[in-house]
PDB file of C-alpha atoms in Angstrom:
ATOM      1  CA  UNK A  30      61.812 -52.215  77.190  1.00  0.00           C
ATOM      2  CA  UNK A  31      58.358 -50.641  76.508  1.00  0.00           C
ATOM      3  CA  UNK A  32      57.710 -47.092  74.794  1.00  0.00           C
ATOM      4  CA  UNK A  33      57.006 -45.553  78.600  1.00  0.00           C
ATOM      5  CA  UNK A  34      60.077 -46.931  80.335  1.00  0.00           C
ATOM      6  CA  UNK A  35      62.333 -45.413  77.882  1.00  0.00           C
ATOM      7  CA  UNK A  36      60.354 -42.257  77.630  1.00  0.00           C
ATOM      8  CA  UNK A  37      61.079 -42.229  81.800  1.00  0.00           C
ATOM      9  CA  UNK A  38      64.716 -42.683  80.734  1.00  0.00           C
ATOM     10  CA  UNK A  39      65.327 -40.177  78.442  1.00  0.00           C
ATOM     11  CA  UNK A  40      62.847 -37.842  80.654  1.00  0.00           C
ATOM     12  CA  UNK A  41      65.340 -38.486  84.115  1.00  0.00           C
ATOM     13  CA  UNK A  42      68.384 -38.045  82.116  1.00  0.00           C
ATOM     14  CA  UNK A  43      67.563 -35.083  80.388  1.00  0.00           C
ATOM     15  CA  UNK A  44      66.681 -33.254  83.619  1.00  0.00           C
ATOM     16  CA  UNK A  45      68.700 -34.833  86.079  1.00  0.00           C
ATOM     17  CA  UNK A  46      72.195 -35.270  84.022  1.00  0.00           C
ATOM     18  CA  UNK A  47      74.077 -33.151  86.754  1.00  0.00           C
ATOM     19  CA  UNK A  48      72.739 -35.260  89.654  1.00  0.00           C
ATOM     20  CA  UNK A  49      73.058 -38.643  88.528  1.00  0.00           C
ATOM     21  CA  UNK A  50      76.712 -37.263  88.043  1.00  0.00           C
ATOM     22  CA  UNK A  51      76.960 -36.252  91.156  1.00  0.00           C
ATOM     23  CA  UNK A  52      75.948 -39.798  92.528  1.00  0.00           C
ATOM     24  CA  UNK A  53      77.772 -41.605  90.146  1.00  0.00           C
ATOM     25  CA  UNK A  54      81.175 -39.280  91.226  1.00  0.00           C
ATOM     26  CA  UNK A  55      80.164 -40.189  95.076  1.00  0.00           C
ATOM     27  CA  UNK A  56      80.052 -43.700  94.624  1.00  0.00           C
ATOM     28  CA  UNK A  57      82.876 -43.874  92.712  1.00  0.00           C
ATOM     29  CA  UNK A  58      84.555 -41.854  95.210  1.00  0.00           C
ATOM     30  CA  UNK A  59      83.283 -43.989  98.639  1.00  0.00           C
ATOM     31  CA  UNK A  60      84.724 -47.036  96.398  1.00  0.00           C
ATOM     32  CA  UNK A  61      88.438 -46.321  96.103  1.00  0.00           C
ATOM     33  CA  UNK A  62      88.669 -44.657  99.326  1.00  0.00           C
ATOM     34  CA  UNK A  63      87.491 -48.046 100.563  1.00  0.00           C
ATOM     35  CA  UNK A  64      89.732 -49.999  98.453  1.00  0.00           C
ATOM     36  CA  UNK A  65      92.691 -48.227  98.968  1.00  0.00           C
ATOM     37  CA  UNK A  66      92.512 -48.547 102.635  1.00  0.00           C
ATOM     38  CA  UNK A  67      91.562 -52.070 102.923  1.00  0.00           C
ATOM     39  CA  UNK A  68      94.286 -52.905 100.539  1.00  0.00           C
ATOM     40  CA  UNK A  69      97.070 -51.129 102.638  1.00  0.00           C
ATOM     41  CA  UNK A  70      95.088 -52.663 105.741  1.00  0.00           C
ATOM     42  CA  UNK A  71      94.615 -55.894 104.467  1.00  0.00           C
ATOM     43  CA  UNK A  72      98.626 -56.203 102.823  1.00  0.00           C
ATOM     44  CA  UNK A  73     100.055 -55.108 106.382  1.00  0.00           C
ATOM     45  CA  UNK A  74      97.927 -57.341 108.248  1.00  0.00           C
ATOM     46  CA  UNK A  75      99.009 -59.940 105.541  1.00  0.00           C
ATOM     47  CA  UNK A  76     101.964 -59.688 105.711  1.00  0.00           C
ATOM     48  CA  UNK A  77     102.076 -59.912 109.345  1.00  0.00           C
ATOM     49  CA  UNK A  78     100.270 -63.200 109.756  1.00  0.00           C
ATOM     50  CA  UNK A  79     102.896 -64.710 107.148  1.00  0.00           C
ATOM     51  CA  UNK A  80     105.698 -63.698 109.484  1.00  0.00           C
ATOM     52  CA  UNK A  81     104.556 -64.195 112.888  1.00  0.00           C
ATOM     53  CA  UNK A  82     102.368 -67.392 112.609  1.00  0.00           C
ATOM     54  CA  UNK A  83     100.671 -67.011 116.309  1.00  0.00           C
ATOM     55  CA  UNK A  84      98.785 -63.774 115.703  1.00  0.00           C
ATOM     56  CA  UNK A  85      97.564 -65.152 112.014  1.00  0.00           C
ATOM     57  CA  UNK A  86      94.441 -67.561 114.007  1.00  0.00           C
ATOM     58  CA  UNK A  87      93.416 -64.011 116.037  1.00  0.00           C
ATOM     59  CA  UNK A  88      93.921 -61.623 113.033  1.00  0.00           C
ATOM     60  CA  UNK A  89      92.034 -64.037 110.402  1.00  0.00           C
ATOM     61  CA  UNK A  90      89.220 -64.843 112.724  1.00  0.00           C
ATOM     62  CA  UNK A  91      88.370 -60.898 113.680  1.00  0.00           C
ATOM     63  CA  UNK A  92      87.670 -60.062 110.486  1.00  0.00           C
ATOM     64  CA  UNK A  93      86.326 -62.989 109.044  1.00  0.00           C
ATOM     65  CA  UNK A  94      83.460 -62.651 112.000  1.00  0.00           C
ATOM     66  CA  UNK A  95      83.525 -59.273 111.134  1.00  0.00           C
ATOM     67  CA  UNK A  96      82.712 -59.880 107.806  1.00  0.00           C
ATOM     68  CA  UNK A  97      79.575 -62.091 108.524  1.00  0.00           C
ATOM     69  CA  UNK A  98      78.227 -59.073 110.293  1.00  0.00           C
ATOM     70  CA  UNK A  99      75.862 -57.840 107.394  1.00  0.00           C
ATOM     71  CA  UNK A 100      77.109 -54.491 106.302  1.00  0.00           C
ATOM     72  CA  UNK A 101      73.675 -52.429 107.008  1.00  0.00           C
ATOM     73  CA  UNK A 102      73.814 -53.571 110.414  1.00  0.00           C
ATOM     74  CA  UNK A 103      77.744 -52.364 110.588  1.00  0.00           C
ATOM     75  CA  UNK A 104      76.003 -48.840 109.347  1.00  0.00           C
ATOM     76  CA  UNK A 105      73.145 -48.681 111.893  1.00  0.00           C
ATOM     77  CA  UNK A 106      75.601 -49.992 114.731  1.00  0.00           C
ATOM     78  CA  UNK A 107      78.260 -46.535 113.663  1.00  0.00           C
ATOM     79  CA  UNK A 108      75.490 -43.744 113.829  1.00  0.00           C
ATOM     80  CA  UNK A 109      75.283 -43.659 117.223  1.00  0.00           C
ATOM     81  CA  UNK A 110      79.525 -43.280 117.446  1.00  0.00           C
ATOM     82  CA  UNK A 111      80.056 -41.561 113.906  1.00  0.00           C
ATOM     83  CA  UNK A 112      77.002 -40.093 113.028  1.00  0.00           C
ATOM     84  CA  UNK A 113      75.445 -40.331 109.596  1.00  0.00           C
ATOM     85  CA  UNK A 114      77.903 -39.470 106.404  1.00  0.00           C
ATOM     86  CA  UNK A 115      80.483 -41.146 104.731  1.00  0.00           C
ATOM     87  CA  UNK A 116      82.859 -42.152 107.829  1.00  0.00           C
ATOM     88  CA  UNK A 117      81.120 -45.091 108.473  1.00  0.00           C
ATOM     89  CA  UNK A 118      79.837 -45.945 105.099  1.00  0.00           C
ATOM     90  CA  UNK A 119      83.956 -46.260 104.560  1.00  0.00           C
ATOM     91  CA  UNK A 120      84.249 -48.210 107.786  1.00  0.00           C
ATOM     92  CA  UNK A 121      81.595 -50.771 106.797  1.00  0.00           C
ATOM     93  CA  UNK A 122      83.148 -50.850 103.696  1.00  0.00           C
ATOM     94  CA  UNK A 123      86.935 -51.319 104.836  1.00  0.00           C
ATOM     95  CA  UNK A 124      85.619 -54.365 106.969  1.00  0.00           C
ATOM     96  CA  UNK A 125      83.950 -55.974 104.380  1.00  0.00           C
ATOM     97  CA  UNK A 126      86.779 -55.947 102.144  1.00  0.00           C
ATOM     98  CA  UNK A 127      89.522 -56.334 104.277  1.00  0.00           C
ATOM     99  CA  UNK A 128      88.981 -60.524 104.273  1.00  0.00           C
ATOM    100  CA  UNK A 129      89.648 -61.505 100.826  1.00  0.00           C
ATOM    101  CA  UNK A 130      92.757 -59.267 100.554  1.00  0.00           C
ATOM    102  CA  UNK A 131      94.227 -60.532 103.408  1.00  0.00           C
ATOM    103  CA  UNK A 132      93.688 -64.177 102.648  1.00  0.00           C
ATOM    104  CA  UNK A 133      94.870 -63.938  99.631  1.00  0.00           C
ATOM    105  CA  UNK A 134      98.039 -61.733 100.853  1.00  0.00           C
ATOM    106  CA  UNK A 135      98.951 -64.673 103.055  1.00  0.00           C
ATOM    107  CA  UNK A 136      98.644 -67.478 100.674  1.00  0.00           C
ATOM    108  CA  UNK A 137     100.820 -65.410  98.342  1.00  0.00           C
ATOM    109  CA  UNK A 138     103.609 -65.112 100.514  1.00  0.00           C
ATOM    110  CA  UNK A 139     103.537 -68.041 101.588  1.00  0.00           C
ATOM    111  CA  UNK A 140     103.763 -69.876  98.215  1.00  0.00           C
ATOM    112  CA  UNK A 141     106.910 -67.926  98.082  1.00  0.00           C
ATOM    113  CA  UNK A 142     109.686 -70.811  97.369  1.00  0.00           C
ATOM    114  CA  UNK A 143     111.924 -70.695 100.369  1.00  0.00           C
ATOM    115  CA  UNK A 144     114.502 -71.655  98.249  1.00  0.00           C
ATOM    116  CA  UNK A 145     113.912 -68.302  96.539  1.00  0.00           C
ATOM    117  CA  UNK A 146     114.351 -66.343  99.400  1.00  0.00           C
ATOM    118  CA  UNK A 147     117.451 -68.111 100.727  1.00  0.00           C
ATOM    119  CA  UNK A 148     119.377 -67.471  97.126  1.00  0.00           C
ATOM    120  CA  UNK A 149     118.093 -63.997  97.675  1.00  0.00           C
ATOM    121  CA  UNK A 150     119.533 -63.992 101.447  1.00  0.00           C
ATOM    122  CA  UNK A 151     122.917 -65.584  99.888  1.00  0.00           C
ATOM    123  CA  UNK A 152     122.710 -62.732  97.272  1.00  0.00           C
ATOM    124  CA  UNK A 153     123.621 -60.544 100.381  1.00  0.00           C
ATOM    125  CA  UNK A 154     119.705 -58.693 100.111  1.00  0.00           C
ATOM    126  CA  UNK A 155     118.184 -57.459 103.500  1.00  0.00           C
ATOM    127  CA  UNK A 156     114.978 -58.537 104.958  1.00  0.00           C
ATOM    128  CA  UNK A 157     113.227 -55.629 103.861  1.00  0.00           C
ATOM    129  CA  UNK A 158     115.329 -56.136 100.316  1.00  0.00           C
ATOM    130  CA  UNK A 159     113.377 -59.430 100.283  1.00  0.00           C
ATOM    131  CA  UNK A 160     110.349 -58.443 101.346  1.00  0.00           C
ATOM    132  CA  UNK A 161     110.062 -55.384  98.417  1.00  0.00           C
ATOM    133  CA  UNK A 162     112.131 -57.334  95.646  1.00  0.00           C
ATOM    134  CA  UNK A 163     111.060 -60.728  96.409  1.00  0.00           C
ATOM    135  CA  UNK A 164     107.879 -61.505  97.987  1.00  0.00           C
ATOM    136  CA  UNK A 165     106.057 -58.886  97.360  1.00  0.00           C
ATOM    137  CA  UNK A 166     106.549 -59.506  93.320  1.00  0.00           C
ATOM    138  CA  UNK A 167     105.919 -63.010  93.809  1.00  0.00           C
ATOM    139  CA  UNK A 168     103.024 -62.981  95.639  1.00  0.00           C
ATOM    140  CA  UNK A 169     101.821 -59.837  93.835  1.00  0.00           C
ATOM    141  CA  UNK A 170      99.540 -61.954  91.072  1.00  0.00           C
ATOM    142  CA  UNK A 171      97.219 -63.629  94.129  1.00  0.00           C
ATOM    143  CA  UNK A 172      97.129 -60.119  95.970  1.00  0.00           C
ATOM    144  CA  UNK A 173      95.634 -58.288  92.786  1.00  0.00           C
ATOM    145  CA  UNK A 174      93.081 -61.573  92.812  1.00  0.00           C
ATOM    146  CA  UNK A 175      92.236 -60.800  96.201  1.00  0.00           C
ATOM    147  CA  UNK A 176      91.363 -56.687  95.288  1.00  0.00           C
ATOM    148  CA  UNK A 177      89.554 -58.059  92.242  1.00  0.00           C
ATOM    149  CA  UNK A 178      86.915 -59.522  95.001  1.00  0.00           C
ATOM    150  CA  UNK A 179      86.893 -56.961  96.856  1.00  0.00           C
ATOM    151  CA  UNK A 180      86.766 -54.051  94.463  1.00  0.00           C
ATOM    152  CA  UNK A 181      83.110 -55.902  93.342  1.00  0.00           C
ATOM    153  CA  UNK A 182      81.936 -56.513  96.851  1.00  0.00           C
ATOM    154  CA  UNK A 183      82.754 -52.660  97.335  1.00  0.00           C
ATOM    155  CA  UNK A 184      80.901 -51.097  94.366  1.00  0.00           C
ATOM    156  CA  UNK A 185      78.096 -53.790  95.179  1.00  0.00           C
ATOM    157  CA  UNK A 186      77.935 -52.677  99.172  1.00  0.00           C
ATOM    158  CA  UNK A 187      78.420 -48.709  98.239  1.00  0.00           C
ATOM    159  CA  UNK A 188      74.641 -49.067  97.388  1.00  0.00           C
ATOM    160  CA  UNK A 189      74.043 -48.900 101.407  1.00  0.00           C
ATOM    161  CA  UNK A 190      75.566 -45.894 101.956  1.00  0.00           C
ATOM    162  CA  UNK A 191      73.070 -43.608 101.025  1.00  0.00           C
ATOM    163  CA  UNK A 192      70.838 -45.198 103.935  1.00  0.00           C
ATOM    164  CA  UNK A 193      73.246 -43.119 106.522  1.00  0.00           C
ATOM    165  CA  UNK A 194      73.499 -39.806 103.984  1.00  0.00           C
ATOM    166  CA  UNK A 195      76.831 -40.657 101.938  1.00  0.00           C
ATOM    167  CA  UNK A 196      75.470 -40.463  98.429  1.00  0.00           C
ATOM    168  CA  UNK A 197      76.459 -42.691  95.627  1.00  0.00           C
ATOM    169  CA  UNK A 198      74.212 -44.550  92.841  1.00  0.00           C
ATOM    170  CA  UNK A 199      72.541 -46.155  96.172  1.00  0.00           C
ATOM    171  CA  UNK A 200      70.482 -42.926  96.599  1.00  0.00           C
ATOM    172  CA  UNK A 201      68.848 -43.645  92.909  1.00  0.00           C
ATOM    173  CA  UNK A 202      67.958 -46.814  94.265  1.00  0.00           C
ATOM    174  CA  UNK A 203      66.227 -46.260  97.090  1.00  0.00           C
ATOM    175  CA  UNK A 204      63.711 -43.181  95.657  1.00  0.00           C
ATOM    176  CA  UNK A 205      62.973 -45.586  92.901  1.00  0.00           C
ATOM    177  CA  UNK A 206      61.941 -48.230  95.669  1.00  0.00           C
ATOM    178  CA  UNK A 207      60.220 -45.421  97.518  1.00  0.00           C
ATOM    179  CA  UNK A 208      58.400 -44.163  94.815  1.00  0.00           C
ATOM    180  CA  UNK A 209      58.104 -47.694  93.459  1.00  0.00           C
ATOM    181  CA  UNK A 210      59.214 -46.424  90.026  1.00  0.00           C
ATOM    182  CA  UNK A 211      61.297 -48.690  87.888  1.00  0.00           C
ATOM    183  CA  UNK A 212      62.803 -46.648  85.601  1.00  0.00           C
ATOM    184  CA  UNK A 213      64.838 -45.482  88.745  1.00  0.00           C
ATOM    185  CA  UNK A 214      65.629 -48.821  90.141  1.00  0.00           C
ATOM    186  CA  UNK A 215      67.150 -49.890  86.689  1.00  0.00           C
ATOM    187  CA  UNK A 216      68.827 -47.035  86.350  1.00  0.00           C
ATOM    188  CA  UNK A 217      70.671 -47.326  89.663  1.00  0.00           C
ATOM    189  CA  UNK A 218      71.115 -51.049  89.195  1.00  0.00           C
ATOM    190  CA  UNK A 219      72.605 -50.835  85.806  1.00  0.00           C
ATOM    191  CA  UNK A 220      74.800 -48.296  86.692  1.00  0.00           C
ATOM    192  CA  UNK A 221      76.121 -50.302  89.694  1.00  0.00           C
ATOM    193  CA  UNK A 222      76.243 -53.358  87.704  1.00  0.00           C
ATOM    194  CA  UNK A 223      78.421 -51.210  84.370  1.00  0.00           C
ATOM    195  CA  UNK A 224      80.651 -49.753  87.513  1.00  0.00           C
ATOM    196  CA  UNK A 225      81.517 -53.338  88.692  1.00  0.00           C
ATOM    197  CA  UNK A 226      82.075 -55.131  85.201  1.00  0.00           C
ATOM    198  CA  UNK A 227      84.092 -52.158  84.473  1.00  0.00           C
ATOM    199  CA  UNK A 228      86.057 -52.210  87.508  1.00  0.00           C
ATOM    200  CA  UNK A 229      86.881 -56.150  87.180  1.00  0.00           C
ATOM    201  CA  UNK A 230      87.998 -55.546  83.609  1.00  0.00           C
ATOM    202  CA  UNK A 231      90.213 -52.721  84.524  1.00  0.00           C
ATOM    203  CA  UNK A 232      91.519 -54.719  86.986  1.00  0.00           C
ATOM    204  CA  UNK A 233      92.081 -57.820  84.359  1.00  0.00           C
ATOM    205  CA  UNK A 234      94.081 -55.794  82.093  1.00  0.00           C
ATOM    206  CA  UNK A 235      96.346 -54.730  84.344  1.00  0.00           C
ATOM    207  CA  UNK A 236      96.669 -58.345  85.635  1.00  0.00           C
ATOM    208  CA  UNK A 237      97.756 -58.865  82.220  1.00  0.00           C
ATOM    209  CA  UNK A 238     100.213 -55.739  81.832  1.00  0.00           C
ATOM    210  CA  UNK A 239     101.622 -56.367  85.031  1.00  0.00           C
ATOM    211  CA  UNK A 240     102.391 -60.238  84.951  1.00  0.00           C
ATOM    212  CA  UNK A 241     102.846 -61.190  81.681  1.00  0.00           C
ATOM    213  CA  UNK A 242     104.834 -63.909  82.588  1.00  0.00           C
ATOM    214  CA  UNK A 243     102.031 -65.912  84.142  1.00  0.00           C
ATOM    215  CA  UNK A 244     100.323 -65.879  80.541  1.00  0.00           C
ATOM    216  CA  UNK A 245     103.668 -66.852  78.634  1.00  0.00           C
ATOM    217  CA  UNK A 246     104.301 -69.987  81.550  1.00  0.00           C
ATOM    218  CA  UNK A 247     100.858 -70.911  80.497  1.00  0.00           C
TER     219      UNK A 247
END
């Protein structure tokens, strides 16, 4: 990094600390509102493919098409319904993570042993006992894989959103392109880029705290 780009650093961050905050908070913000709902989305929907095997071809194939939509074009296709903001920033979000979670809340439940569940059913346990103290434990290692994706396609996507007014690190990007200064666009890239390693790591660790048994079968 030459002596100008890193005087263009220290220059943005010493008078612009509060907004690059502010976009950072945003995008973190847009990120696990997205996550959280696509995870509850995704689970349910999961969940319900796994049970009732004739709905899984329709459920899988909506969202998978809706995934190859590109997300920008999700955006543009919302503003005349939503407007600009974050609403459909989250809803072009939710769709694009939606996919992985699901798949991989099927497979997990279905790689339940069903000799598992019927010692749990002999046990005297309820279907929803099952589903809470059973599956959902046992298939709860290939679900967290599944949020894992997503969480990175989400931090990577959030950079859209401030095409349509919803903030984030996206915004950084864009005036960098626009003024066609790098210091900006490496700025906002690194950030997203930190964000998403970060995110994955977090998201490790607790794989680790959380199923410890996986590592000890190893």
């Amino acid at each position: 990094m030459n002596s100008n780009l890193w005087m263009e650093f220290t220059n943005y961050f010493t008078n612009n600390t509060n907004d690059y905050l502010i976009s950072l908070k945003e995008h973190v913000g847009i990120s696990v509102m997205a996550l959280l709902l696509s995870t509850l989305i995704g689970v349910i929907c999961g969940y319900i493919c796994s049970e009732y095997k004739q709905y899984e071809k329709w459920i899988v194939s909506i969202f998978q098409i809706l995934r190859i939509i590109p997300s920008l074009a999700i955006l543009l296709l919302l503003i005349p319904v939503m407007g600009t903001g974050i609403k459909p920033a989250l809803i072009a979000l939710i769709l694009l993570a939606i996919p992985p979670i699901l798949m991989n809340t099927v497979a997990g439940l279905e790689e339940v042993s069903p000799f598992i569940i019927e010692a749990a059913y002999g046990g005297g346990m309820s279907d929803r006992q099952i589903l809470w103290k059973v599956k959902i434990p046992l298939a709860a290692p290939i679900i967290l894989t599944g949020i894992k994706t997503a969480t990175i396609e989400i931090i990577a996507s959030a950079t859209l959103a401030a095409k349509i007014g919803a903030g984030g690190l996206g915004g950084i990007i864009f005036t960098g392109l626009g003024l066609n200064r790098m210091d900006l666009l490496l700025i906002g890239g690194i950030s997203v880029a930190v964000l998403s390693i970060a995110a994955g790591l977090s998201l490790d660790l607790a794989d680790r705290f959380l199923f410890k048994y996986k590592l000890v079968r190893k």
